[in-house]
Amino acid sequence: MTDGYYLFTYLEIDPLGSVYGLSQRHDCNVSLWEKNGETVSLKRYWELERLTGRKEYRGAFCDVEQALCFLNTLLDEFGLTTDDMEAILGTPGLDTDDKYADDESTRTISYHSICHLFSGILSDTEIFYHQNIIGLAVDAGPDVLIQKDLKELFYYAGCVVDHGRVTIFPVSSPALLWMIASSHYQLKEGTLMALASASKSKSLEQFSACLDKQMDGDAGKFIKYFHELVSRIDGYEEKEKERLFNEMDPLFSVRDNKISMVMKEVQKVSINMMATNIEDILEEYLIDPEQTYLSVSGGYALNCPTNSYLLEKYHFKDFITAPCVNDSGISMGMALFYFWKNMGTFNFKLQTAYYGCVDPLAGDVFERGIYRPYIAGITDFNEAVFVSDINRAPVVWFDGASEIGPRALGNRSLLAAPTSLYMKDELNRIKQRQWWRPVAPIVLQEKAHEWFKDSSHSPFMLRTFEILSDKRERIPAVAHIDNSARIQTINENDNPLLYRAIQGFEEATGVPILCNTSLNDRGEPIVNTAEEALNFALRKRIEIMYVNGKRVQLQNHQAYPSDRPLTRRTLVEEPPVDERQRISAQYNPYGIDDESLGLYYMMPEVYASYDLRDKDSSRFLHLFTSRIKKMVR
């Protein structure tokens, strides 16, 4: 392979999708890499939801020219253009090589899942080439932009790595079950996961799922199981208490109690599916888990209780994955799979989560005339002042490059003291979240074992640990109802300024922990720029911001005219009405409605099999999507 720059893109070019804001792909992303000899380095990682303000960005470019214009805008930060790339890979229409996805493994398992798999197992090549790894890539399913026919493919990839030798095979994924639940309840998977553990209510019945071997994304069994489960639990009446269920938690509505009961069962089934994967692999490959790393990637890897259960039950050596485990990490997986396939051996380590956007104008935003009336003063960071600030109220924390992946990991965060339950309530109020939503602790890595049982390093907030019994009363703001917490560990090398801040808080209070939640409003992606952070602080009446090592004190919040998030970048200019009509007439001539179009783009096998420009296909699609709508509801 030639030394130089490589660009990997998880995007889509589709005229109709560009008009309707639809795409086969969601959480679209782009990553820039440099190869220098045997060393590969990640230069920048762009997530389109952060750039645009559209959660889980799902959209398409109208044509190649529009997509290249966007990519060149990104590359301008480095003084580069697409012409400077040795290769551009990942998106049909932009690709400079049509063989990059061709491999023995991708002839039986979806390339999408292989990319998830390699984003985890190759996030540290020192471990990959010198240790053993069991890898699981578990999400809801692939797209069909690169592999058109999924019918002959397994959807989900697993592997065993033995000192760099990789054996890949299909595994089962519970993620589709969570997607069905999310659609049914109109709540995000993370919210459902939190509600499952927030309420004390649970069913006392034994439900049989028979879902252990689900390798091909067949939704039928999942839908049948889920709707039978919901129907049964929704029918519970108060007189059946202690016979069919334990109680209705008085802190929650009847509906939320029943959702919690359902999702406890879904969580149980999901963990069983993942445990079956592990046990099958251990038996087949005669692996000692205590000498083996576990890697989990794909959207289901955000299910921290499952990760922690597997690590604890099977005593794996440690956990290895990237922070962008959902589809926001696909371009990373594309890159690492490509380098591995073409180089054989190379050096790479994902050092931190902080490869996202840097705001070059962060220092200037507070000098702009429109913001000057709101700035009371700007001073350098001081630990003692920080402790005083955070003991009084939550503060906005914005520093350096943004994190990659869906979780705030300390550079675009809302921080608070964990020593008061009031702070948890205040954070949820500020973010317009349900009162029961948990808040994560960020803890000094070397002190984690003093506060959390059997804790290990958890730099990307993908594991839960039990709070030690003698510490629970000291950090009530971060405790779940079962006294667990989804922790992030931090060390001085990864994030020196935040480390200093937490260290200062520990010196003053004896607690080496802060509450950490993402810096965004309801329905808004995590902020990307200092101006967006300032907008958030002014709207939310937050007095203190810390921006790249500066303490910014705000004033006159009541005079700030906006009550909405700042408008972010527009990637695709909306075409004129006549152009929209022309594109719709050309690519959707039989007038499939917007909701059905959304389902069409979300269901890869349907998308690949039926052409909207064909009358019979459109008639079938209308009938099919009508049936799906009824089933999901």
XYZ file of C-alpha atoms in Angstrom:
633
model
C 0.000 0.000 0.000
C 1.124 3.520 -0.781
C 1.873 5.897 2.074
C -0.448 8.876 2.260
C -3.999 9.873 3.166
C -7.067 7.641 2.968
C -10.674 8.779 3.334
C -13.449 6.439 4.469
C -17.039 7.568 4.064
C -20.270 6.160 5.442
C -22.596 8.293 3.313
C -25.189 7.828 0.577
C -25.874 9.406 -2.797
C -29.567 9.153 -3.642
C -31.641 11.888 -5.334
C -34.967 10.864 -3.771
C -33.365 10.429 -0.351
C -31.874 13.910 -0.596
C -35.353 15.382 -1.114
C -37.040 13.488 1.723
C -34.147 13.380 4.186
C -33.962 9.595 3.921
C -31.131 7.120 3.615
C -30.335 3.448 3.978
C -27.641 4.613 6.373
C -27.969 6.474 9.649
C -25.375 8.015 11.973
C -23.375 8.870 8.853
C -19.672 9.581 9.335
C -16.368 10.252 7.584
C -12.831 9.533 8.778
C -9.424 10.678 7.528
C -6.431 8.373 7.991
C -2.736 8.583 7.237
C -0.476 5.633 6.449
C 3.230 6.096 7.083
C 5.191 2.874 6.689
C 3.675 0.300 9.022
C 1.948 2.931 11.163
C -1.628 4.041 10.592
C -3.034 7.105 12.357
C -6.522 8.553 12.607
C -6.375 12.271 11.796
C -10.002 13.340 12.175
C -13.437 11.799 12.638
C -16.547 13.644 11.476
C -20.066 12.646 12.531
C -22.762 14.293 10.460
C -25.241 14.561 13.317
C -22.779 16.799 15.171
C -22.247 18.954 12.088
C -25.911 19.297 11.135
C -27.817 19.094 14.411
C -29.910 16.190 13.080
C -29.903 13.291 15.549
C -28.689 9.992 14.112
C -28.185 11.784 10.807
C -30.092 10.017 8.060
C -29.919 11.746 4.697
C -28.363 11.553 1.263
C -26.545 13.713 -1.236
C -28.258 14.400 -4.531
C -25.215 13.607 -6.657
C -21.474 12.931 -6.602
C -20.580 16.577 -7.137
C -22.514 17.631 -4.048
C -20.875 14.899 -1.941
C -17.359 15.808 -3.119
C -17.996 19.468 -2.334
C -18.921 18.478 1.233
C -15.840 16.265 1.635
C -13.544 19.001 0.368
C -15.025 21.378 2.931
C -14.062 18.913 5.668
C -10.569 18.299 4.300
C -9.828 22.016 4.040
C -8.894 21.950 7.752
C -5.784 19.982 6.748
C -5.074 21.844 3.517
C -6.162 18.765 1.570
C -8.712 17.915 -1.106
C -10.194 14.669 -2.325
C -7.586 14.730 -5.105
C -4.887 14.256 -2.441
C -6.365 10.971 -1.211
C -4.723 7.662 -2.093
C -8.206 6.161 -1.899
C -11.778 7.164 -1.047
C -13.836 4.185 0.079
C -17.178 3.302 1.635
C -19.832 5.031 -0.483
C -20.918 3.859 -3.953
C -20.427 6.701 -6.392
C -17.430 8.064 -4.497
C -15.353 4.889 -4.298
C -11.995 4.831 -6.063
C -11.715 1.028 -5.688
C -14.575 -1.424 -6.124
C -12.831 -4.411 -4.469
C -12.372 -3.076 -0.932
C -15.336 -4.997 0.498
C -14.496 -8.263 -1.255
C -13.176 -10.858 1.177
C -13.857 -14.472 2.024
C -15.685 -13.343 5.166
C -17.977 -10.895 3.339
C -19.198 -13.614 0.998
C -21.140 -15.171 3.877
C -21.547 -12.335 6.414
C -22.612 -8.738 5.835
C -19.794 -6.272 5.196
C -21.576 -3.813 7.493
C -21.203 -6.192 10.433
C -17.594 -7.014 9.527
C -16.864 -3.274 9.766
C -18.465 -3.137 13.214
C -16.379 -6.137 14.230
C -13.054 -4.664 13.106
C -13.744 -1.274 14.686
C -13.536 -3.095 18.008
C -10.953 -5.852 17.630
C -8.424 -3.606 15.843
C -8.790 -0.560 18.086
C -5.449 -1.593 19.616
C -3.147 -3.609 17.344
C -0.803 -4.459 20.235
C -3.620 -6.519 21.731
C -4.812 -7.795 18.331
C -1.426 -9.241 17.310
C -0.241 -10.450 20.724
C -3.351 -11.578 22.620
C -6.579 -13.531 22.180
C -9.918 -11.814 21.516
C -13.522 -12.900 21.181
C -15.357 -10.330 19.071
C -19.103 -9.844 18.652
C -20.693 -7.335 16.255
C -24.332 -7.011 17.258
C -26.703 -4.441 15.804
C -30.149 -4.422 14.195
C -28.926 -5.046 10.660
C -26.913 -3.884 7.648
C -27.544 -1.543 4.744
C -27.571 -2.704 1.129
C -25.520 -0.031 -0.591
C -22.447 -2.226 -0.997
C -23.981 -5.704 -0.808
C -27.258 -5.624 -2.708
C -28.441 -9.140 -1.925
C -28.569 -9.877 1.796
C -30.722 -12.986 1.459
C -27.714 -15.293 1.241
C -25.784 -13.541 4.019
C -25.709 -13.793 7.773
C -26.310 -10.373 9.301
C -24.087 -10.476 12.399
C -20.379 -11.266 12.703
C -18.378 -12.821 15.490
C -14.753 -13.868 15.585
C -11.890 -15.374 17.477
C -8.515 -13.641 17.244
C -5.482 -15.740 18.169
C -2.379 -13.522 18.077
C -3.465 -11.838 14.845
C -5.065 -14.882 13.209
C -8.768 -14.187 12.703
C -11.566 -16.735 12.382
C -14.908 -15.124 11.498
C -18.348 -16.720 11.862
C -22.015 -15.702 12.267
C -23.532 -14.923 15.659
C -26.938 -13.890 17.003
C -27.931 -10.326 17.853
C -30.695 -9.110 20.193
C -30.571 -5.564 18.796
C -33.546 -6.019 16.472
C -35.727 -6.778 19.488
C -34.796 -3.409 20.992
C -35.529 -1.634 17.723
C -39.008 -3.194 17.707
C -39.564 -2.097 21.306
C -38.342 1.404 20.505
C -40.746 1.667 17.580
C -43.653 0.328 19.639
C -43.174 2.638 22.620
C -41.764 5.591 20.655
C -38.876 5.751 23.118
C -35.162 5.443 22.369
C -33.405 2.198 23.237
C -31.293 3.964 25.875
C -34.411 5.345 27.555
C -35.984 1.885 27.595
C -32.807 0.393 29.051
C -32.859 3.029 31.807
C -36.562 2.538 32.537
C -36.068 -1.223 32.824
C -33.860 -0.721 35.868
C -35.459 2.467 37.224
C -38.725 0.934 38.434
C -39.000 -1.812 41.058
C -41.897 -3.496 39.285
C -41.306 -6.841 37.578
C -43.284 -9.739 36.205
C -43.298 -12.975 38.210
C -44.131 -15.111 35.186
C -41.706 -17.205 33.177
C -41.705 -16.268 29.489
C -40.251 -18.531 26.812
C -38.522 -16.634 24.011
C -36.701 -19.256 21.873
C -34.628 -16.511 20.259
C -31.112 -17.833 20.874
C -30.213 -18.384 17.203
C -31.159 -15.251 15.279
C -28.365 -14.658 12.784
C -30.149 -13.345 9.701
C -32.228 -10.385 10.845
C -35.580 -12.191 10.496
C -37.894 -9.861 12.401
C -40.850 -12.262 12.494
C -39.890 -14.172 15.646
C -38.888 -10.981 17.428
C -42.157 -9.228 16.594
C -44.225 -12.257 17.659
C -42.363 -12.644 20.965
C -42.467 -8.924 21.755
C -46.161 -8.426 21.052
C -47.145 -11.532 23.015
C -45.061 -10.226 25.920
C -46.595 -6.745 25.732
C -50.126 -8.111 25.418
C -49.668 -10.290 28.487
C -48.130 -7.616 30.718
C -50.481 -4.861 29.545
C -53.329 -7.072 30.771
C -52.099 -7.178 34.366
C -54.622 -5.872 36.907
C -54.101 -4.741 40.495
C -55.866 -7.839 41.863
C -53.125 -9.991 40.273
C -50.385 -8.324 42.303
C -48.022 -10.832 43.981
C -49.318 -13.557 41.661
C -48.364 -12.243 38.215
C -46.200 -9.275 39.225
C -44.552 -8.045 42.394
C -45.870 -4.463 42.642
C -46.618 -1.235 40.836
C -43.839 1.145 41.820
C -45.694 4.217 43.199
C -43.066 6.572 41.776
C -44.097 5.663 38.228
C -47.278 5.676 36.172
C -49.023 2.382 35.453
C -47.861 2.624 31.837
C -44.226 3.163 32.823
C -44.414 0.294 35.314
C -45.617 -2.023 32.579
C -42.991 -0.795 30.118
C -40.378 -1.437 32.801
C -41.674 -4.987 33.298
C -41.577 -5.645 29.556
C -38.084 -4.250 29.158
C -36.777 -6.264 32.117
C -37.857 -9.363 30.201
C -36.345 -8.025 26.973
C -33.085 -7.342 28.817
C -33.115 -10.869 30.237
C -33.689 -12.426 26.808
C -30.993 -10.214 25.283
C -28.407 -11.214 27.864
C -29.282 -14.882 27.330
C -28.736 -14.497 23.579
C -25.347 -12.901 24.146
C -24.361 -15.518 26.719
C -25.303 -18.272 24.263
C -23.002 -16.657 21.696
C -20.135 -16.710 24.188
C -20.735 -20.269 25.379
C -20.908 -21.592 21.826
C -17.609 -19.877 20.989
C -15.866 -21.078 24.150
C -16.950 -24.657 23.455
C -16.161 -24.613 19.729
C -12.711 -23.019 20.015
C -11.634 -24.329 23.451
C -10.836 -20.823 24.682
C -9.839 -19.816 28.203
C -11.760 -16.558 28.773
C -9.397 -15.496 31.555
C -6.667 -15.256 28.901
C -8.949 -13.593 26.355
C -10.202 -10.059 25.702
C -13.866 -9.453 24.933
C -14.796 -7.014 22.164
C -18.411 -5.982 21.572
C -19.408 -3.542 18.834
C -22.558 -2.586 16.966
C -25.384 -0.571 18.486
C -26.192 -3.215 21.096
C -22.737 -2.655 22.613
C -24.254 0.473 24.212
C -26.123 -1.917 26.517
C -23.731 -1.606 29.457
C -25.453 -4.174 31.719
C -24.885 -6.850 29.064
C -21.214 -5.973 28.607
C -20.653 -6.070 32.358
C -22.589 -9.315 32.784
C -20.482 -11.101 30.163
C -17.204 -9.793 31.563
C -18.119 -10.798 35.094
C -19.685 -14.185 34.344
C -16.915 -15.483 32.087
C -13.985 -13.649 33.729
C -12.571 -12.202 30.532
C -9.148 -10.628 30.745
C -10.466 -7.185 29.743
C -12.705 -5.288 27.348
C -11.605 -3.742 24.050
C -13.699 -1.647 21.680
C -14.067 1.870 20.282
C -16.363 4.574 21.711
C -18.256 4.758 18.397
C -19.747 1.275 18.705
C -22.970 2.126 16.863
C -23.130 3.028 13.169
C -21.209 6.223 13.917
C -18.176 3.904 13.938
C -18.647 2.260 10.550
C -16.057 4.351 8.695
C -13.538 3.417 11.398
C -14.312 -0.260 10.883
C -14.066 0.166 7.120
C -10.620 1.681 7.516
C -9.226 -0.869 9.957
C -10.590 -3.794 7.930
C -9.066 -2.292 4.765
C -5.635 -1.736 6.323
C -5.632 -5.226 7.841
C -6.660 -6.818 4.523
C -4.059 -4.927 2.489
C -1.160 -4.573 4.949
C -1.417 -7.736 7.008
C 0.444 -6.225 9.946
C 0.290 -2.577 10.972
C 0.456 -0.397 14.065
C -2.541 1.505 15.389
C -4.051 2.392 18.743
C -7.144 4.433 19.413
C -5.520 6.456 22.167
C -8.592 8.382 23.339
C -12.124 9.265 22.265
C -11.094 12.773 21.224
C -10.733 12.587 17.441
C -13.816 14.646 16.603
C -14.154 18.235 15.465
C -12.015 21.058 16.803
C -13.624 24.496 16.887
C -11.033 26.944 15.495
C -13.258 29.902 16.420
C -13.857 28.901 20.044
C -11.649 31.688 21.373
C -13.319 34.359 19.250
C -16.982 33.669 19.906
C -17.050 35.565 23.217
C -15.648 38.686 21.566
C -18.439 38.963 19.029
C -20.658 41.978 19.458
C -23.875 39.998 19.690
C -22.536 38.033 22.682
C -20.651 40.718 24.614
C -23.681 41.763 26.718
C -23.834 38.221 28.104
C -20.180 37.941 29.168
C -19.467 39.049 32.740
C -15.816 37.990 32.686
C -13.240 35.527 31.384
C -10.408 34.144 33.530
C -7.984 31.218 33.442
C -8.946 27.846 34.881
C -8.358 27.543 38.624
C -9.092 24.359 40.567
C -10.368 26.078 43.710
C -12.722 28.322 41.749
C -13.925 25.337 39.727
C -14.782 23.438 42.911
C -16.732 26.417 44.214
C -18.590 26.690 40.913
C -19.538 23.036 40.638
C -20.654 22.713 44.240
C -23.099 25.526 43.557
C -24.591 24.466 40.202
C -23.907 22.464 37.018
C -21.322 23.934 34.636
C -20.822 23.677 30.887
C -17.501 22.019 29.983
C -16.122 22.381 26.448
C -12.546 21.415 25.638
C -10.465 20.603 22.563
C -11.647 18.058 20.016
C -15.061 16.491 20.466
C -15.558 12.881 21.450
C -16.472 10.338 18.801
C -19.472 8.113 19.309
C -22.844 8.769 20.928
C -21.723 9.479 24.508
C -20.264 12.568 26.129
C -16.838 11.593 27.418
C -15.648 14.821 28.965
C -15.042 17.310 26.166
C -18.642 18.315 25.431
C -20.218 17.774 28.829
C -22.513 19.148 31.470
C -20.746 18.543 34.789
C -22.094 18.605 38.335
C -21.215 17.488 41.857
C -22.285 13.882 42.564
C -22.662 14.460 46.291
C -26.238 15.761 46.137
C -29.306 14.072 44.678
C -30.497 17.566 43.798
C -27.780 17.753 41.145
C -29.186 14.722 39.321
C -32.634 16.313 39.338
C -31.175 19.598 38.144
C -29.316 17.952 35.266
C -32.468 16.151 34.150
C -34.466 19.385 34.419
C -31.923 21.288 32.332
C -31.948 18.592 29.658
C -35.743 18.102 29.740
C -35.369 14.421 30.589
C -37.496 12.117 32.722
C -36.707 12.495 36.426
C -35.614 8.879 36.711
C -32.951 9.036 34.007
C -29.551 8.101 35.494
C -26.490 10.333 35.377
C -23.068 8.825 34.751
C -20.017 9.309 36.975
C -16.625 10.222 35.574
C -13.930 9.034 37.989
C -10.155 9.217 38.284
C -8.954 5.884 36.920
C -6.609 5.127 39.806
C -9.382 5.747 42.365
C -12.190 3.798 40.702
C -11.567 0.632 42.734
C -12.075 2.601 45.960
C -15.639 3.500 44.941
C -16.894 0.750 42.614
C -16.833 -3.007 43.209
C -14.444 -4.973 40.980
C -14.018 -1.926 38.766
C -11.699 -1.839 35.801
C -10.789 0.816 33.275
C -13.840 2.048 31.373
C -12.733 5.008 29.245
C -15.750 4.975 26.917
C -18.618 4.548 29.407
C -19.574 1.070 28.207
C -19.589 -0.798 31.526
C -21.528 -0.700 34.776
C -20.157 -1.369 38.244
C -21.752 -1.593 41.667
C -21.092 1.335 43.993
C -19.399 0.098 47.166
C -21.843 -0.007 50.067
C -19.880 2.438 52.223
C -19.745 4.993 49.398
C -23.359 5.045 48.208
C -24.550 7.841 50.453
C -21.656 10.028 49.330
C -22.512 9.968 45.605
C -26.319 9.673 45.400
C -26.543 11.607 42.122
C -24.926 8.806 40.082
C -26.541 5.719 41.650
C -29.105 3.636 39.767
C -31.880 1.998 41.781
C -29.784 -1.196 41.986
C -26.789 0.843 43.250
C -24.895 0.411 40.012
C -23.416 3.174 37.865
C -22.306 3.429 34.237
C -18.826 4.776 34.824
C -16.192 6.492 32.735
C -12.630 6.316 33.997
C -10.191 9.078 33.138
C -6.423 9.416 33.423
C -4.074 12.365 33.190
C -2.710 11.494 29.749
C -6.082 11.179 28.026
C -7.669 14.383 29.309
C -5.280 16.457 31.440
C -7.519 19.468 32.087
C -10.569 17.492 33.173
C -8.295 15.285 35.256
C -7.074 18.402 37.071
C -10.646 19.525 37.646
C -11.701 16.203 39.197
C -8.492 16.050 41.198
C -9.270 19.505 42.576
C -12.777 18.369 43.501
C -11.315 15.343 45.295
C -8.891 17.491 47.278
C -11.780 19.653 48.451
C -14.403 16.961 49.093
C -12.661 13.589 49.225
C -14.683 12.447 46.191
C -12.708 11.755 42.954
C -15.878 11.785 40.859
C -18.099 14.205 38.949
C -21.511 13.807 37.332
C -21.093 13.822 33.567
C -23.901 14.056 31.059
C -23.921 15.093 27.425
C -24.073 18.756 26.486
C -27.285 18.803 24.487
C -30.977 19.523 24.800
C -33.788 17.041 24.200
C -33.787 16.012 20.551
C -30.465 17.768 19.893
C -27.123 16.065 19.191
C -24.182 16.839 21.469
C -22.945 20.368 20.772
C -20.065 20.685 18.355
C -18.863 24.299 18.684
C -18.273 26.816 21.447
C -21.040 29.011 20.044
C -23.510 26.128 20.332
C -22.329 25.582 23.908
C -22.845 29.284 24.673
C -26.333 29.158 23.182
C -27.108 26.160 25.416
C -25.796 27.871 28.551
C -27.717 31.096 27.926
C -30.974 29.284 27.151
C -30.640 27.093 30.220
C -29.632 29.932 32.570
C -26.283 28.325 33.361
C -23.906 30.884 34.836
C -20.492 29.275 34.318
C -18.825 27.769 31.261
C -15.344 26.315 30.943
C -14.092 26.599 27.367
C -10.613 25.375 26.406
C -9.168 26.204 29.808
C -10.976 29.520 30.273
C -13.676 30.220 32.860
C -16.484 32.209 31.240
C -18.991 33.833 33.581
C -22.303 34.699 31.949
C -24.906 37.345 32.730
C -28.159 38.821 31.372
C -29.549 35.401 30.495
C -33.082 36.793 30.488
C -32.196 39.090 27.593
C -31.014 36.274 25.343
C -33.605 36.162 22.554
C -33.486 32.490 21.585
C -35.082 29.497 23.288
C -33.948 27.007 20.649
C -30.665 25.265 19.811
C -28.422 27.121 17.411
C -28.926 26.205 13.767
C -26.004 24.131 12.551
C -24.493 23.538 9.142
C -26.686 22.689 6.179
C -25.001 19.950 4.178
C -27.552 19.747 1.418
C -29.403 22.854 0.325
C -33.087 22.125 -0.117
C -33.828 22.199 -3.844
C -36.459 24.551 -5.253
C -40.033 23.311 -5.285
C -39.984 22.548 -8.991
C -36.786 20.497 -8.607
C -38.280 18.549 -5.691
C -41.335 17.824 -7.803
C -39.175 16.714 -10.718
C -37.119 14.326 -8.548
C -40.247 12.927 -6.876
C -41.944 12.403 -10.218
C -38.870 10.633 -11.593
C -38.024 8.390 -8.630
C -41.427 7.997 -6.921
C -43.898 8.226 -9.815
C -46.650 6.248 -8.057
C -46.729 8.515 -5.014
C -45.704 6.252 -2.134
C -46.501 8.252 1.028
C -43.807 9.682 3.318
C -44.251 7.152 6.155
C -44.068 4.214 3.761
C -40.981 5.726 2.143
C -39.395 5.905 5.585
C -40.056 2.199 6.147
C -38.801 1.405 2.651
C -35.450 3.044 3.362
C -35.224 1.416 6.803
C -35.749 -2.159 5.558
C -32.675 -3.177 3.561
C -34.022 -6.283 1.848
C -37.184 -4.470 0.757
C -35.119 -1.510 -0.463
C -32.891 -3.815 -2.503
C -35.735 -5.872 -3.954
C -38.297 -3.304 -5.050
C -37.979 -0.366 -7.418
C -40.308 2.553 -6.699
C -40.375 3.316 -10.412
C -42.062 -0.013 -11.117
C -45.853 -0.028 -10.785
C -46.141 -3.574 -9.409
C -43.325 -2.956 -6.914
C -45.022 0.200 -5.695
C -48.343 -1.600 -5.262
C -46.663 -4.365 -3.271
C -44.741 -1.840 -1.177
C -47.944 -0.014 -0.264
C -49.587 -3.245 0.942
C -46.451 -4.455 2.704
C -45.770 -1.225 4.610
C -49.441 -0.970 5.624
C -49.130 -4.398 7.216
C -45.868 -3.489 8.942
C -47.395 -0.323 10.411
C -50.214 -2.370 11.948
C -47.819 -4.989 13.345
C -45.468 -2.462 14.935
C -48.315 -0.511 16.509
